[in-house]
Each structure stands twice: as structure tokens, then as C-alpha cells.
Amino acid sequence: MANLGIPVNTIAVLQKYNFKFRQKFGQNFLIDTHVLDKIIAAARIEGEDCVLEIGPGIGTMTQYLAECAREVVAVEIDKALIPILEDTLSEYDNVTVINEDILKVDINHIVEERNGGKPIKIVANLPYYITTPIIMGLLESHVPLESITVMVQKEVADRMQVGPGTKEYGALSLAVQYYAKPEIVANVPPNCFMPRPNVGSAVIRLTRYAKPPVEVADEKYLFALIRASFNQRRKTLVNGLLNAGNLGVTKEDITAALTEMGLPATVRGEALTLEQFAQLSNLLIR
Ligand code: SAM
């Protein structure tokens, strides 16, 4: 089968099957071999790896993955793509395509069945309408995984990577950085896709930590605190936490904790590092 990273080959497959793009599934297929090479290099796939691909489309990246991994499991929601994938991946006996919604698949079961429960690598050109639920679901559910290397909207990649003092910094930055080390590995312009998306894209690699970089008494409480702090960006941290109403703290508790941390009572959530959120969470929960 011809390399689908070359635009004429993708066009030939789309015409052969009279495929109609479905915007509701975030379908923007990659048509750039350099970008595909970069994603594969960033994913650092080795011969024994089991890779989970989310949304294979017509199988462009799946072909690259199948060439270097032991096994590839690809989950695709659009049933119109299944016969196409059977065709474009017919040369590979190490690819399994599952016609399902990734948010409903039991990934733990896949890891158990395909990789004996050992950590897998996740690689995808993600459908942008569900980037955050996919990534947070993977990280929070503690699926055994080594890394997530994905194409996302540029702005979302920035949000995952930045620290305090930037306008992109928020709950997503902290949640991702609690579980993984983020590295943006490439910026990708719209003309690398068919059809072209309206936004710039970036490839980001998230390397999962064996142990989070901060220690907290209660993870759920930490994340409730973080969410509350960013719910009302222009409010002070004290007001944000009080307005959340689910943290079991008084104004005095919060100001005392902030004083102990050497922070002013007027500080905003967006100024705190992950370490400071962890410290605050441990002070408030006791
Ligand atoms: N990997 C292909 C490529 O790079 O050319 C396609 C990427 S396209 C941005 C996203 C793919 O995810 C589409 O094939 C789309 O149908 C699929 N998709 C969308 N929502 C999904 C979901 N909930 N579960 C699984 N696949 C989904």
C-alpha cells in the first residue's frame, strides 16, 4: 500500500471510497511525511512496544506505527472508515482496529490483553473536540502508560506546558504536570492536513512520571482546590475557594494557610506553582 502521508495517495483512497469528511468527528487527516516522521521519532517506539492509536482515520499514521511497533491497537469511532482501514492496513498483521468511541473503551482491558498489563505508548492525531477529556481520562484513570505523544491544537499544547504568570496557565496545566512531563516537539501549520483546520497545531509528548513530583494527602482534594482557584480567574484565591463551597474551609483557614506559605491574602490562583498548590492542599485538608 502506498504511503498515505503523500497527498496524492490520500486523495486516491478518499476518491476510491467516496469518503465524506465528518466535521463532528474532528476529521483532519495528516498529509505530510515530515510531520509523521517527527511524531514517530518523538514517540520513541521500540520493537517490543504495544501502541494505542486514537482515531486512525484512513490509517496514515497507523502504517508508520505498524512498521516500528510490535503491536498496534487503533480505536476509530467512524464506522465508514473501517472498510477503508481494512484495505490500507491489509499488509500488516500486527494491527487491530476497534470500531468504538475512545471515551467508552476499557483501555485497561486492552493493556492487559495485548501487553500483559505492562505500560503502553499512546500516539494520536487527536480529534480536537475531545482533546481534554481524552488526555485527562488517560492520566486520571491510571491506565498503565509510558507516554502520550499527540497532535493537538497549538493553544491546548501551550496550556499543558506553561507555568504560572502566563495567560494560558490553568487547571489543565497543573493536572497534566502533576502526572507527566510535557514537551512540545513540533508546531504544525494547517496546510499539513486535509481538510485544513482553522487553528494551528502542535505535537506534544507527555512522559508519565512513575511518581507525581509533589506529595499530597488527598489527590481529589488537590484537584478540587485547583479547579476552584481557576473557576473565577479575576477573583482572589480566597474568594475563588470560598465560592466553590465544597472545600470545607473558612476565610480564616485560607488566609492562615497563605500566611504560613508566605503569600499575601490577595494572591490569585494563577500565581501559584504546582508545589504551592500541593502545600496549600495539605495545609487546608488537615
Ligand atoms: N490519525 C488520522 C490522521 O492523522 O490522518 C486521523 C486523525 S483525525 C484528526 C481524528 C480521528 O479521530 C478521525 O478519524 C475521527 O473519526 C476519530 N475520532 C473522533 N472522535 C473519536 C472518538 N470519540 N473515538 C475514537 N475515534 C474518534
Short mmCIF file of C-alpha atoms and ligand atoms in Angstrom, two decimals:
data_model
loop_
_atom_site.label_atom_id
_atom_site.label_comp_id
_atom_site.label_asym_id
_atom_site.label_seq_id
_atom_site.Cartn_x
_atom_site.Cartn_y
_atom_site.Cartn_z
CA MET A 1 0.00 0.00 0.00
CA ALA A 2 1.28 3.45 -0.93
CA ASN A 3 2.40 5.88 1.80
CA LEU A 4 -0.72 7.87 2.75
CA GLY A 5 1.42 10.70 4.11
CA ILE A 6 1.83 11.72 0.46
CA PRO A 7 -1.23 13.83 -0.51
CA VAL A 8 -1.95 12.15 -3.88
CA ASN A 9 -2.22 8.77 -2.16
CA THR A 10 -4.65 10.08 0.45
CA ILE A 11 -6.76 11.68 -2.29
CA ALA A 12 -6.81 8.39 -4.22
CA VAL A 13 -8.12 6.49 -1.15
CA LEU A 14 -10.74 9.16 -0.39
CA GLN A 15 -11.97 9.03 -4.00
CA LYS A 16 -11.96 5.25 -4.19
CA TYR A 17 -14.31 5.06 -1.21
CA ASN A 18 -16.15 8.32 -1.94
CA PHE A 19 -15.35 9.27 1.67
CA LYS A 20 -17.14 12.31 3.14
CA PHE A 21 -15.32 14.08 5.99
CA ARG A 22 -17.39 14.40 9.15
CA GLN A 23 -16.62 17.58 10.98
CA LYS A 24 -18.37 16.37 14.11
CA PHE A 25 -15.63 13.72 14.47
CA GLY A 26 -12.81 16.26 14.13
CA GLN A 27 -11.53 14.66 10.93
CA ASN A 28 -8.39 16.37 9.66
CA PHE A 29 -6.10 13.80 8.10
CA LEU A 30 -2.33 14.26 8.05
CA ILE A 31 -0.75 14.68 4.62
CA ASP A 32 2.86 15.49 5.46
CA THR A 33 5.56 12.83 5.73
CA HIS A 34 7.94 15.12 7.66
CA VAL A 35 5.36 15.67 10.38
CA LEU A 36 4.64 11.94 10.53
CA ASP A 37 8.37 11.22 10.89
CA LYS A 38 8.58 13.76 13.72
CA ILE A 39 5.66 12.22 15.62
CA ILE A 40 7.11 8.73 15.31
CA ALA A 41 10.56 9.94 16.46
CA ALA A 42 9.04 11.81 19.44
CA ALA A 43 7.06 8.71 20.47
CA ARG A 44 10.36 6.76 20.75
CA ILE A 45 8.79 3.48 19.72
CA GLU A 46 10.86 0.35 20.18
CA GLY A 47 10.50 -3.09 18.67
CA GLU A 48 8.70 -4.63 21.64
CA ASP A 49 6.20 -1.79 22.15
CA CYS A 50 2.44 -2.03 22.12
CA VAL A 51 0.96 1.23 20.86
CA LEU A 52 -2.58 2.51 21.20
CA GLU A 53 -3.63 4.89 18.44
CA ILE A 54 -6.71 7.04 18.95
CA GLY A 55 -8.60 7.87 15.74
CA PRO A 56 -6.58 6.24 12.92
CA GLY A 57 -8.65 7.94 10.17
CA ILE A 58 -7.67 6.21 6.91
CA GLY A 59 -4.62 4.66 8.58
CA THR A 60 -1.90 7.14 7.64
CA MET A 61 -0.05 7.18 10.96
CA THR A 62 -1.11 3.59 11.69
CA GLN A 63 1.10 2.46 8.78
CA TYR A 64 4.10 4.24 10.31
CA LEU A 65 3.34 2.79 13.76
CA ALA A 66 2.90 -0.73 12.40
CA GLU A 67 6.37 -0.51 10.82
CA CYS A 68 8.13 0.09 14.14
CA ALA A 69 5.98 -1.35 16.96
CA ARG A 70 5.33 -4.98 17.86
CA GLU A 71 1.62 -4.36 18.03
CA VAL A 72 -0.80 -1.50 17.30
CA VAL A 73 -4.35 -1.19 18.56
CA ALA A 74 -6.29 1.58 16.80
CA VAL A 75 -9.66 2.81 18.09
CA GLU A 76 -11.82 4.60 15.50
CA ILE A 77 -15.38 5.85 16.10
CA ASP A 78 -16.45 6.37 12.46
CA LYS A 79 -17.71 3.11 11.03
CA ALA A 80 -17.37 4.45 7.47
CA LEU A 81 -13.59 4.28 7.99
CA ILE A 82 -13.48 0.59 8.99
CA PRO A 83 -13.57 -0.92 5.44
CA ILE A 84 -11.02 1.68 4.35
CA LEU A 85 -8.68 0.72 7.21
CA GLU A 86 -9.05 -2.96 6.28
CA ASP A 87 -7.75 -2.03 2.85
CA THR A 88 -4.98 0.44 3.77
CA LEU A 89 -3.65 -1.77 6.58
CA SER A 90 -4.06 -5.13 4.82
CA GLU A 91 -0.29 -5.66 4.64
CA TYR A 92 0.10 -5.57 8.42
CA ASP A 93 -0.70 -8.49 10.71
CA ASN A 94 0.21 -6.53 13.86
CA VAL A 95 -2.70 -4.04 13.76
CA THR A 96 -6.10 -4.45 15.41
CA VAL A 97 -8.79 -1.88 14.63
CA ILE A 98 -11.61 -1.41 17.13
CA ASN A 99 -14.72 0.47 15.99
CA GLU A 100 -15.55 2.30 19.23
CA ASP A 101 -15.65 5.65 20.98
CA ILE A 102 -12.30 6.04 22.79
CA LEU A 103 -14.09 7.58 25.76
CA LYS A 104 -16.07 4.35 26.20
CA VAL A 105 -13.34 1.77 25.58
CA ASP A 106 -11.92 -0.17 28.53
CA ILE A 107 -8.26 0.72 27.94
CA ASN A 108 -7.11 -1.23 30.98
CA HIS A 109 -8.56 -4.33 29.37
CA ILE A 110 -6.65 -3.63 26.12
CA VAL A 111 -3.40 -3.17 28.06
CA GLU A 112 -3.99 -6.41 29.97
CA GLU A 113 -4.89 -8.41 26.88
CA ARG A 114 -2.33 -7.00 24.44
CA ASN A 115 0.62 -6.13 26.65
CA GLY A 116 0.26 -8.33 29.73
CA GLY A 117 -0.59 -5.23 31.80
CA LYS A 118 2.76 -3.55 31.04
CA PRO A 119 2.72 0.18 30.16
CA ILE A 120 1.79 1.03 26.57
CA LYS A 121 2.59 4.10 24.47
CA ILE A 122 -0.21 6.25 23.13
CA VAL A 123 0.18 8.07 19.82
CA ALA A 124 -2.51 10.07 18.04
CA ASN A 125 -3.50 12.96 15.87
CA LEU A 126 -6.37 13.70 18.23
CA PRO A 127 -9.88 14.83 17.34
CA TYR A 128 -9.70 18.36 18.80
CA TYR A 129 -13.27 18.48 20.12
CA ILE A 130 -12.41 15.98 22.85
CA THR A 131 -8.69 16.54 23.49
CA THR A 132 -9.03 17.43 27.17
CA PRO A 133 -11.39 14.59 28.20
CA ILE A 134 -9.19 12.07 26.36
CA ILE A 135 -5.93 13.24 27.97
CA MET A 136 -7.35 13.78 31.44
CA GLY A 137 -9.20 10.45 31.26
CA LEU A 138 -5.95 8.66 30.38
CA LEU A 139 -3.95 10.34 33.13
CA GLU A 140 -6.54 10.20 35.92
CA SER A 141 -7.66 6.63 35.32
CA HIS A 142 -4.10 5.40 35.94
CA VAL A 143 -4.07 3.28 32.77
CA PRO A 144 -0.57 1.72 32.59
CA LEU A 145 1.13 4.01 30.08
CA GLU A 146 4.64 5.27 29.46
CA SER A 147 3.95 8.25 27.27
CA ILE A 148 1.30 10.08 25.26
CA THR A 149 2.55 11.67 22.02
CA VAL A 150 -0.24 13.60 20.37
CA MET A 151 -1.14 16.27 17.86
CA VAL A 152 -3.40 18.83 19.50
CA GLN A 153 -4.50 22.40 18.91
CA LYS A 154 -1.45 24.67 19.43
CA GLU A 155 -3.21 26.66 22.13
CA VAL A 156 -4.01 23.49 24.09
CA ALA A 157 -0.39 22.28 23.81
CA ASP A 158 0.71 25.64 25.24
CA ARG A 159 -1.77 25.31 28.11
CA MET A 160 -0.39 21.90 29.01
CA GLN A 161 3.23 23.11 29.03
CA VAL A 162 3.22 26.57 30.67
CA GLY A 163 3.81 27.61 34.28
CA PRO A 164 2.46 30.48 36.46
CA GLY A 165 2.45 34.05 35.16
CA THR A 166 1.14 33.28 31.66
CA LYS A 167 -2.41 33.68 30.46
CA GLU A 168 -2.57 30.06 29.27
CA TYR A 169 -1.75 28.71 32.76
CA GLY A 170 -4.71 26.97 34.39
CA ALA A 171 -6.27 23.78 35.71
CA LEU A 172 -5.18 21.79 32.62
CA SER A 173 -1.52 22.85 33.02
CA LEU A 174 -1.49 21.74 36.65
CA ALA A 175 -3.37 18.49 36.10
CA VAL A 176 -1.09 17.46 33.22
CA GLN A 177 2.09 18.48 35.07
CA TYR A 178 1.05 16.53 38.16
CA TYR A 179 1.08 13.30 36.13
CA ALA A 180 3.56 13.90 33.32
CA LYS A 181 6.45 15.92 31.91
CA PRO A 182 5.19 17.88 28.86
CA GLU A 183 7.42 18.76 25.89
CA ILE A 184 6.18 20.43 22.71
CA VAL A 185 8.14 18.77 19.93
CA ALA A 186 6.78 20.46 16.79
CA ASN A 187 4.48 23.20 15.60
CA VAL A 188 2.35 22.15 12.66
CA PRO A 189 0.59 24.55 10.26
CA PRO A 190 -2.92 23.92 8.84
CA ASN A 191 -1.62 23.01 5.37
CA CYS A 192 -0.28 19.69 6.70
CA PHE A 193 -3.86 18.39 7.00
CA MET A 194 -6.77 17.56 4.74
CA PRO A 195 -9.13 19.34 5.17
CA ARG A 196 -7.20 22.24 6.74
CA PRO A 197 -8.21 23.03 10.33
CA ASN A 198 -8.93 26.65 11.29
CA VAL A 199 -6.27 26.60 14.01
CA GLY A 200 -2.55 25.93 14.33
CA SER A 201 -1.50 22.56 15.76
CA ALA A 202 1.39 21.20 17.80
CA VAL A 203 2.80 17.80 18.68
CA ILE A 204 3.28 17.35 22.42
CA ARG A 205 4.89 14.46 24.25
CA LEU A 206 3.75 13.74 27.81
CA THR A 207 6.10 11.39 29.64
CA ARG A 208 4.31 9.88 32.59
CA TYR A 209 6.02 10.16 35.99
CA ALA A 210 6.45 6.97 37.99
CA LYS A 211 5.51 9.12 41.00
CA PRO A 212 3.99 12.65 40.92
CA PRO A 213 6.55 15.43 41.54
CA VAL A 214 4.64 16.63 44.64
CA GLU A 215 3.20 14.71 47.57
CA VAL A 216 -0.37 15.35 48.67
CA ALA A 217 -2.52 13.80 51.36
CA ASP A 218 -5.51 13.63 49.00
CA GLU A 219 -5.29 13.92 45.19
CA LYS A 220 -9.01 14.60 44.82
CA TYR A 221 -8.80 17.49 47.24
CA LEU A 222 -5.82 18.96 45.36
CA PHE A 223 -7.76 18.92 42.09
CA ALA A 224 -10.92 20.34 43.69
CA LEU A 225 -8.75 23.17 45.03
CA ILE A 226 -7.13 23.79 41.64
CA ARG A 227 -10.50 23.82 39.83
CA ALA A 228 -11.95 26.23 42.38
CA SER A 229 -8.93 28.54 42.04
CA PHE A 230 -9.33 28.91 38.29
CA ASN A 231 -13.13 28.96 38.11
CA GLN A 232 -13.17 32.70 38.60
CA ARG A 233 -9.90 33.89 37.17
CA ARG A 234 -10.26 37.53 38.13
CA LYS A 235 -11.08 36.80 41.77
CA THR A 236 -8.54 36.34 44.54
CA LEU A 237 -7.68 32.79 45.54
CA VAL A 238 -9.51 33.28 48.86
CA ASN A 239 -12.77 34.23 47.12
CA GLY A 240 -12.44 31.52 44.50
CA LEU A 241 -12.05 28.84 47.17
CA LEU A 242 -14.88 30.20 49.33
CA ASN A 243 -17.25 30.46 46.35
CA ALA A 244 -16.62 26.84 45.39
CA GLY A 245 -18.42 25.85 48.59
CA ASN A 246 -17.16 22.25 48.55
CA LEU A 247 -13.77 22.56 50.21
CA GLY A 248 -14.86 22.70 53.86
CA VAL A 249 -12.77 25.78 54.67
CA THR A 250 -13.38 29.25 56.14
CA LYS A 251 -11.84 32.53 55.08
CA GLU A 252 -9.66 32.39 58.21
CA ASP A 253 -8.39 28.89 57.35
CA ILE A 254 -7.33 30.05 53.90
CA THR A 255 -5.65 33.29 55.00
CA ALA A 256 -3.82 31.43 57.79
CA ALA A 257 -2.54 28.86 55.29
CA LEU A 258 -1.47 31.57 52.84
CA THR A 259 0.36 33.44 55.63
CA GLU A 260 2.14 30.24 56.62
CA MET A 261 3.23 29.88 52.98
CA GLY A 262 4.45 33.50 52.87
CA LEU A 263 1.78 34.54 50.36
CA PRO A 264 -0.44 37.67 50.57
CA ALA A 265 -4.19 37.24 51.20
CA THR A 266 -4.81 38.97 47.85
CA VAL A 267 -2.89 36.40 45.79
CA ARG A 268 -4.60 34.90 42.72
CA GLY A 269 -4.63 31.21 41.87
CA GLU A 270 -2.77 31.82 38.62
CA ALA A 271 0.34 32.90 40.61
CA LEU A 272 0.77 29.56 42.43
CA THR A 273 3.05 26.76 41.27
CA LEU A 274 2.10 23.09 41.48
CA GLU A 275 4.30 22.79 44.59
CA GLN A 276 2.41 25.68 46.22
CA PHE A 277 -0.98 24.17 45.36
CA ALA A 278 0.19 20.89 46.90
CA GLN A 279 1.36 22.68 50.05
CA LEU A 280 -1.91 24.64 50.31
CA SER A 281 -3.93 21.48 49.82
CA ASN A 282 -2.02 19.72 52.61
CA LEU A 283 -2.49 22.71 54.95
CA LEU A 284 -6.23 23.03 54.29
CA ILE A 285 -7.20 19.39 54.48
CA ARG A 286 -5.88 18.69 57.97
N1 SAM B 1 -4.92 9.61 12.52
C1 SAM B 1 -5.52 10.16 11.33
C2 SAM B 1 -4.53 11.07 10.65
O1 SAM B 1 -3.62 11.54 11.34
O2 SAM B 1 -4.69 11.34 9.46
C3 SAM B 1 -6.84 10.89 11.62
C4 SAM B 1 -6.79 11.99 12.65
S1 SAM B 1 -8.27 12.95 12.78
C5 SAM B 1 -7.64 14.46 13.45
C6 SAM B 1 -9.11 12.28 14.20
C7 SAM B 1 -9.68 10.89 14.05
O3 SAM B 1 -10.32 10.52 15.28
C8 SAM B 1 -10.75 10.75 12.97
O4 SAM B 1 -10.50 9.60 12.22
C9 SAM B 1 -12.06 10.62 13.76
O5 SAM B 1 -13.06 9.89 13.07
C10 SAM B 1 -11.58 9.91 15.02
N2 SAM B 1 -12.44 10.12 16.21
C11 SAM B 1 -13.19 11.20 16.54
N3 SAM B 1 -13.80 11.03 17.71
C12 SAM B 1 -13.41 9.81 18.18
C13 SAM B 1 -13.73 9.07 19.36
N4 SAM B 1 -14.54 9.55 20.30
N5 SAM B 1 -13.17 7.83 19.49
C14 SAM B 1 -12.33 7.32 18.53
N6 SAM B 1 -12.02 7.99 17.41
C15 SAM B 1 -12.54 9.21 17.22
#
